[in-house]
C-alpha cells in the first residue's frame, strides 16, 4: 500500500516539475482519484515491470 502512495507522489511531482500547475488535478493524483488516468496507469505499469525485474534478481 505504501508503494502506491509513493508512485502517486512521484507522478504528481514529475508533472509539477514539467510545469503542470493545475492544483486540483495534482491533488486528485496524490489522493488516488486519478488512479485510472493515463499518468497513473503508465506509472503503475512501469512499477510492475520494475518489480518483476528486481524479483528475477
XYZ file of N, CA, C and O in Angstrom:
228
model
N 0.821 -1.201 0.000
C 0.000 0.000 0.000
C 0.861 1.260 0.000
O 0.514 2.247 -0.606
N 1.964 1.181 0.684
C 2.852 2.353 0.740
C 3.430 2.663 -0.640
O 3.635 3.823 -0.981
N 3.665 1.629 -1.444
C 4.243 1.844 -2.770
C 3.323 2.690 -3.646
O 3.795 3.566 -4.365
N 2.022 2.474 -3.591
C 1.105 3.251 -4.430
C 1.130 4.718 -4.034
O 1.076 5.601 -4.888
N 1.260 4.994 -2.753
C 1.360 6.390 -2.300
C 2.623 7.043 -2.839
O 2.598 8.194 -3.256
N 3.709 6.290 -2.837
C 4.971 6.798 -3.373
C 4.861 7.056 -4.871
O 5.375 8.056 -5.380
N 4.202 6.156 -5.579
C 4.021 6.318 -7.022
C 3.155 7.543 -7.306
O 3.479 8.355 -8.184
N 2.054 7.700 -6.582
C 1.187 8.871 -6.764
C 1.970 10.163 -6.553
O 1.859 11.105 -7.344
N 2.732 10.197 -5.481
C 3.515 11.397 -5.181
C 4.547 11.662 -6.284
O 4.722 12.806 -6.715
N 5.212 10.611 -6.739
C 6.228 10.767 -7.790
C 5.612 11.282 -9.086
O 6.184 12.155 -9.760
N 4.440 10.766 -9.452
C 3.765 11.212 -10.674
C 3.388 12.691 -10.555
O 3.657 13.490 -11.456
N 2.767 13.064 -9.442
C 2.356 14.459 -9.253
C 3.563 15.388 -9.246
O 3.543 16.455 -9.869
N 4.623 14.979 -8.584
C 5.837 15.797 -8.524
C 6.465 15.950 -9.907
O 6.899 17.037 -10.287
N 6.491 14.858 -10.670
C 7.051 14.925 -12.028
C 6.239 15.871 -12.909
O 6.807 16.643 -13.690
N 4.922 15.825 -12.778
C 4.079 16.732 -13.564
C 4.299 18.179 -13.154
O 4.370 19.072 -14.010
N 4.438 18.421 -11.863
C 4.733 19.779 -11.381
C 6.064 20.273 -11.935
O 6.166 21.411 -12.380
N 7.053 19.409 -11.908
C 8.386 19.762 -12.407
C 8.333 20.137 -13.884
O 9.062 21.014 -14.337
N 7.438 19.498 -14.610
C 7.297 19.772 -16.043
C 6.377 20.959 -16.335
O 6.087 21.258 -17.479
N 5.912 21.620 -15.283
C 5.163 22.850 -15.474
C 3.663 22.768 -15.300
O 2.968 23.779 -15.449
N 3.122 21.596 -14.981
C 1.682 21.500 -14.758
C 1.350 22.215 -13.457
O 1.937 21.914 -12.418
N 0.421 23.151 -13.511
C 0.087 23.903 -12.293
C -1.388 23.803 -11.917
O -1.893 24.616 -11.145
N -2.050 22.769 -12.400
C -3.454 22.539 -12.062
C -3.501 21.859 -10.689
O -3.371 20.646 -10.565
N -3.647 22.667 -9.645
C -3.575 22.179 -8.264
C -4.624 21.110 -7.967
O -4.356 20.146 -7.253
N -5.824 21.263 -8.493
C -6.884 20.292 -8.246
C -6.523 18.939 -8.854
O -6.696 17.892 -8.221
N -6.020 18.940 -10.066
C -5.614 17.703 -10.728
C -4.484 17.023 -9.964
O -4.504 15.805 -9.733
N -3.503 17.798 -9.540
C -2.391 17.238 -8.780
C -2.871 16.668 -7.440
O -2.416 15.617 -7.004
N -3.813 17.338 -6.802
C -4.386 16.839 -5.553
C -5.084 15.505 -5.799
O -4.950 14.573 -5.012
N -5.819 15.431 -6.920
C -6.526 14.194 -7.255
C -5.559 13.043 -7.511
O -5.834 11.902 -7.140
N -4.448 13.329 -8.135
C -3.440 12.287 -8.351
C -2.915 11.800 -7.000
O -2.863 10.602 -6.744
N -2.557 12.728 -6.148
C -1.994 12.350 -4.839
C -2.996 11.610 -3.960
O -2.606 10.753 -3.170
N -4.279 11.923 -4.099
C -5.290 11.298 -3.243
C -5.798 9.963 -3.794
O -6.516 9.240 -3.110
N -5.442 9.639 -5.036
C -5.876 8.374 -5.626
C -7.110 8.493 -6.501
O -7.587 7.498 -7.040
N -7.625 9.695 -6.674
C -8.817 9.887 -7.504
C -8.524 9.767 -8.996
O -9.452 9.673 -9.798
N -7.258 9.765 -9.371
C -6.866 9.669 -10.781
C -6.117 8.371 -11.084
O -5.378 8.289 -12.062
N -6.304 7.344 -10.259
C -5.565 6.093 -10.461
C -5.886 5.425 -11.793
O -5.089 4.627 -12.285
N -7.026 5.740 -12.388
C -7.377 5.137 -13.676
C -7.018 6.048 -14.851
O -7.290 5.716 -15.993
N -6.389 7.166 -14.576
C -5.977 8.095 -15.633
C -4.696 7.624 -16.303
O -3.996 6.727 -15.810
N -4.351 8.217 -17.433
C -3.196 7.748 -18.204
C -1.859 7.911 -17.483
O -0.979 7.061 -17.644
N -1.698 8.955 -16.690
C -0.417 9.133 -15.994
C -0.195 8.017 -14.979
O 0.864 7.412 -14.918
N -1.218 7.745 -14.179
C -1.087 6.712 -13.163
C -1.066 5.314 -13.776
O -0.327 4.447 -13.312
N -1.834 5.088 -14.822
C -1.827 3.788 -15.478
C -0.416 3.465 -15.980
O 0.084 2.359 -15.777
N 0.212 4.441 -16.604
C 1.580 4.254 -17.088
C 2.569 4.029 -15.958
O 3.443 3.163 -16.039
N 2.433 4.808 -14.896
C 3.338 4.669 -13.757
C 3.173 3.316 -13.079
O 4.158 2.685 -12.688
N 1.935 2.869 -12.928
C 1.691 1.572 -12.303
C 2.224 0.426 -13.171
O 2.772 -0.551 -12.655
N 2.078 0.550 -14.486
C 2.614 -0.471 -15.390
C 4.138 -0.514 -15.289
O 4.734 -1.600 -15.232
N 4.754 0.640 -15.248
C 6.212 0.718 -15.120
C 6.666 0.104 -13.796
O 7.632 -0.662 -13.755
N 5.970 0.418 -12.719
C 6.315 -0.139 -11.410
C 6.196 -1.661 -11.416
O 7.029 -2.362 -10.828
N 5.179 -2.185 -12.091
C 5.001 -3.638 -12.168
C 6.169 -4.291 -12.902
O 6.674 -5.332 -12.483
N 6.608 -3.676 -13.987
C 7.736 -4.209 -14.747
C 9.006 -4.189 -13.890
O 9.743 -5.167 -13.823
N 9.234 -3.071 -13.211
C 10.430 -2.952 -12.385
C 10.406 -3.946 -11.217
O 11.439 -4.496 -10.851
N 9.237 -4.172 -10.662
C 9.110 -5.131 -9.563
C 9.442 -6.539 -10.045
O 10.143 -7.292 -9.363
N 8.952 -6.888 -11.230
C 9.244 -8.219 -11.788
C 10.746 -8.374 -12.072
O 11.320 -9.426 -11.825
N 11.360 -7.313 -12.592
C 12.786 -7.374 -12.899
C 13.613 -7.542 -11.633
O 14.564 -8.322 -11.613
N 13.273 -6.835 -10.578
C 14.051 -6.942 -9.348
C 13.827 -8.285 -8.657
O 14.692 -8.781 -7.955
N 12.662 -8.882 -8.877
C 12.389 -10.193 -8.294
C 13.213 -11.282 -8.987
O 13.557 -12.290 -8.375
N 13.511 -11.051 -10.260
C 14.331 -12.017 -11.004
C 15.776 -11.988 -10.538
O 16.505 -12.931 -10.699
N 16.153 -10.814 -10.035
C 17.433 -10.664 -9.425
C 18.603 -10.482 -10.246
O 19.658 -10.594 -10.201
